[in-house]
């Protein structure tokens, strides 16, 4: 099945309340263009400079999402165009995004990455840390960022009960944070292997790559 057909199938399959982020990391511009031609407008990348090089040559109505771990010294390379940064896991990073957004007279949307998995390799803050951040005076002073929701990555496991519990934890965290920060509306959770379960547990945004573009080639 072609990339375009897979995009259309997913768009028909997903509830209207769920946004599809096509994860195009490591994939060539031609693959992204094919997905674009099928109607997809939101693409996710996990390396800032790779995303910036694709932004330069692809249609300008694409909404670029940074879904990987973000290094503060590289924020400047995407501040001009990025639409949503998924992986904000500390206040220093938020301050840097705010600083770089201000240089371009923009307000950049961000998601707080909550650690829901047991794996040490996964980044993210605790629900308590997120609550403290959103309630702080220092956060209120940041005028060039908007926290619009939360993001989480489940443990890489075949144990669907565990994955379900981790997704549920993110939804519970979202609900509690929404009480103190009413403009939260995005719950970014679920990937190719578990997005249907994520949607059942309240996801409003899924990040799907392999099911669209096939397995990634990290050696090209």
XYZ file of C-alpha atoms in Angstrom:
220
model
C 0.000 0.000 0.000
C 1.319 3.472 -0.869
C 2.108 6.168 1.699
C -0.831 8.204 0.427
C -3.233 5.274 0.807
C -2.012 4.630 4.355
C -2.541 8.289 5.256
C -6.087 8.254 3.903
C -6.870 4.984 5.673
C -5.627 6.373 9.005
C -7.478 9.657 8.565
C -10.698 7.711 7.927
C -10.029 5.399 10.880
C -9.212 8.006 13.534
C -11.984 9.779 15.467
C -12.473 13.424 14.457
C -11.275 14.451 17.922
C -7.830 12.891 17.379
C -5.011 14.652 15.502
C -2.612 12.571 13.413
C 1.072 13.490 13.572
C 2.895 11.671 10.769
C 6.333 10.850 12.196
C 8.705 11.462 9.305
C 12.058 11.284 11.109
C 14.851 9.785 8.951
C 12.486 9.732 5.962
C 13.267 11.560 2.698
C 11.510 14.689 1.520
C 9.841 12.678 -1.277
C 8.007 10.499 1.284
C 6.783 13.555 3.176
C 5.637 15.157 -0.088
C 3.656 12.016 -0.925
C 1.916 12.131 2.454
C 1.320 15.861 1.970
C -0.251 15.232 -1.435
C -2.659 12.805 0.291
C -3.813 15.594 2.607
C -1.510 15.216 5.621
C -0.314 18.558 7.018
C 1.218 17.702 10.416
C 4.630 16.040 10.572
C 6.789 15.092 13.539
C 10.587 15.035 13.655
C 12.979 14.180 16.481
C 16.110 16.010 15.304
C 15.890 19.786 15.073
C 18.396 20.334 12.267
C 16.874 17.567 10.131
C 13.461 19.178 10.632
C 14.826 22.617 9.719
C 16.346 21.323 6.467
C 13.019 19.721 5.509
C 11.108 22.899 6.419
C 13.251 24.870 3.990
C 12.276 22.787 0.939
C 8.737 21.571 1.674
C 5.409 23.460 1.439
C 5.098 26.239 3.993
C 1.627 25.245 5.201
C 3.070 22.156 6.903
C 2.760 22.183 10.693
C 6.048 20.912 12.129
C 6.079 19.174 15.504
C 9.282 18.529 17.438
C 8.642 15.181 19.124
C 12.122 14.221 20.313
C 14.235 15.223 23.286
C 15.207 18.893 22.933
C 18.649 20.295 23.667
C 18.478 23.943 24.733
C 21.337 25.049 22.470
C 19.416 23.892 19.381
C 16.073 25.599 20.051
C 17.193 28.606 17.979
C 17.240 26.490 14.800
C 13.492 25.796 14.940
C 12.100 28.862 16.743
C 11.187 30.559 13.470
C 8.775 27.879 12.291
C 8.005 25.053 14.754
C 4.300 24.776 15.643
C 4.382 22.448 18.636
C 7.185 21.155 20.859
C 6.131 17.891 22.514
C 9.058 17.119 24.776
C 9.341 19.973 27.285
C 10.574 18.331 30.460
C 12.072 21.189 32.511
C 11.710 24.901 33.195
C 15.140 25.877 31.801
C 14.107 24.500 28.406
C 10.832 26.409 28.586
C 12.739 29.625 29.301
C 14.986 29.060 26.285
C 12.011 28.385 23.994
C 10.399 31.587 25.272
C 13.613 33.559 24.631
C 14.020 32.266 21.071
C 10.312 32.694 20.263
C 10.524 36.324 21.365
C 13.320 36.956 18.845
C 10.912 35.949 16.072
C 7.916 37.734 17.639
C 6.124 34.386 17.979
C 4.296 32.421 20.638
C 5.311 28.750 20.503
C 2.948 26.036 21.707
C 4.451 23.408 23.999
C 3.473 20.171 25.714
C 4.837 19.153 29.107
C 6.407 15.708 28.840
C 5.254 13.589 31.771
C 7.250 10.477 32.694
C 4.760 7.614 32.691
C 7.067 4.740 31.696
C 9.234 2.687 34.025
C 12.223 2.790 31.665
C 15.082 5.046 32.783
C 15.733 6.003 29.157
C 12.440 7.900 28.958
C 12.504 11.625 29.769
C 9.799 13.589 31.526
C 8.719 15.328 34.695
C 6.485 14.005 37.436
C 2.904 15.203 37.852
C 4.025 17.057 40.979
C 6.829 18.841 39.115
C 4.421 19.853 36.347
C 1.932 21.189 38.893
C 4.631 23.240 40.621
C 5.856 24.625 37.298
C 2.417 25.743 36.113
C 1.670 27.395 39.461
C 4.973 29.279 39.646
C 5.389 33.030 39.189
C 8.385 32.448 36.924
C 6.170 30.484 34.529
C 3.551 33.254 34.472
C 6.218 35.663 33.203
C 6.871 33.679 30.017
C 4.868 35.514 27.358
C 6.119 33.780 24.206
C 5.130 30.204 25.019
C 1.791 28.534 25.654
C 1.435 25.188 27.387
C -1.410 23.505 25.501
C -1.242 19.987 26.912
C 0.839 17.003 27.933
C 2.811 14.257 26.210
C 3.903 10.845 27.393
C 5.633 7.718 26.114
C 4.590 4.334 27.434
C 7.031 1.557 28.293
C 8.181 -0.458 25.274
C 6.549 -3.740 26.216
C 4.061 -6.348 24.987
C 2.231 -6.027 28.320
C -0.814 -4.045 27.176
C -2.197 -3.867 30.715
C 0.907 -1.952 31.780
C 0.706 0.324 28.735
C -2.967 1.000 29.468
C -2.162 1.909 33.078
C 0.561 4.303 31.923
C -1.775 5.981 29.433
C -4.369 6.275 32.185
C -1.769 7.919 34.407
C -1.155 10.566 31.743
C -4.878 11.245 31.353
C -5.227 11.589 35.150
C -2.267 13.993 35.194
C -3.841 16.020 32.390
C -7.131 16.234 34.314
C -5.414 17.445 37.484
C -3.261 19.997 35.633
C -6.277 21.331 33.755
C -7.726 22.504 37.056
C -4.860 24.984 37.497
C -4.196 25.675 33.806
C -7.505 25.733 31.951
C -6.126 26.135 28.411
C -4.789 22.550 28.315
C -6.455 20.574 25.526
C -3.876 18.189 24.011
C -2.981 14.715 25.260
C -0.237 13.416 22.962
C 0.117 9.677 23.515
C 0.078 6.598 21.353
C 2.262 5.443 18.464
C 1.960 2.885 15.654
C 1.747 -0.132 17.960
C -0.594 1.218 20.621
C -2.467 4.258 19.305
C -5.898 2.584 19.454
C -5.405 1.799 23.127
C -4.179 5.360 23.698
C -7.324 6.769 22.076
C -9.489 4.586 24.335
C -7.674 6.117 27.306
C -8.222 9.703 26.176
C -5.488 10.583 23.673
C -6.244 13.566 21.411
C -3.034 13.335 19.368
C -1.221 10.236 18.073
C 2.319 10.053 16.669
C 2.453 7.456 13.893
C 5.481 6.701 11.743
C 6.097 3.035 10.912
C 2.460 2.378 9.944
C 2.728 5.156 7.354
C 6.315 5.211 6.128
C 7.522 1.706 6.998
C 10.487 0.809 9.196
C 13.117 3.542 9.598
C 16.575 3.315 8.147
C 18.999 4.869 10.644
C 22.044 4.034 8.542
C 21.204 6.020 5.419
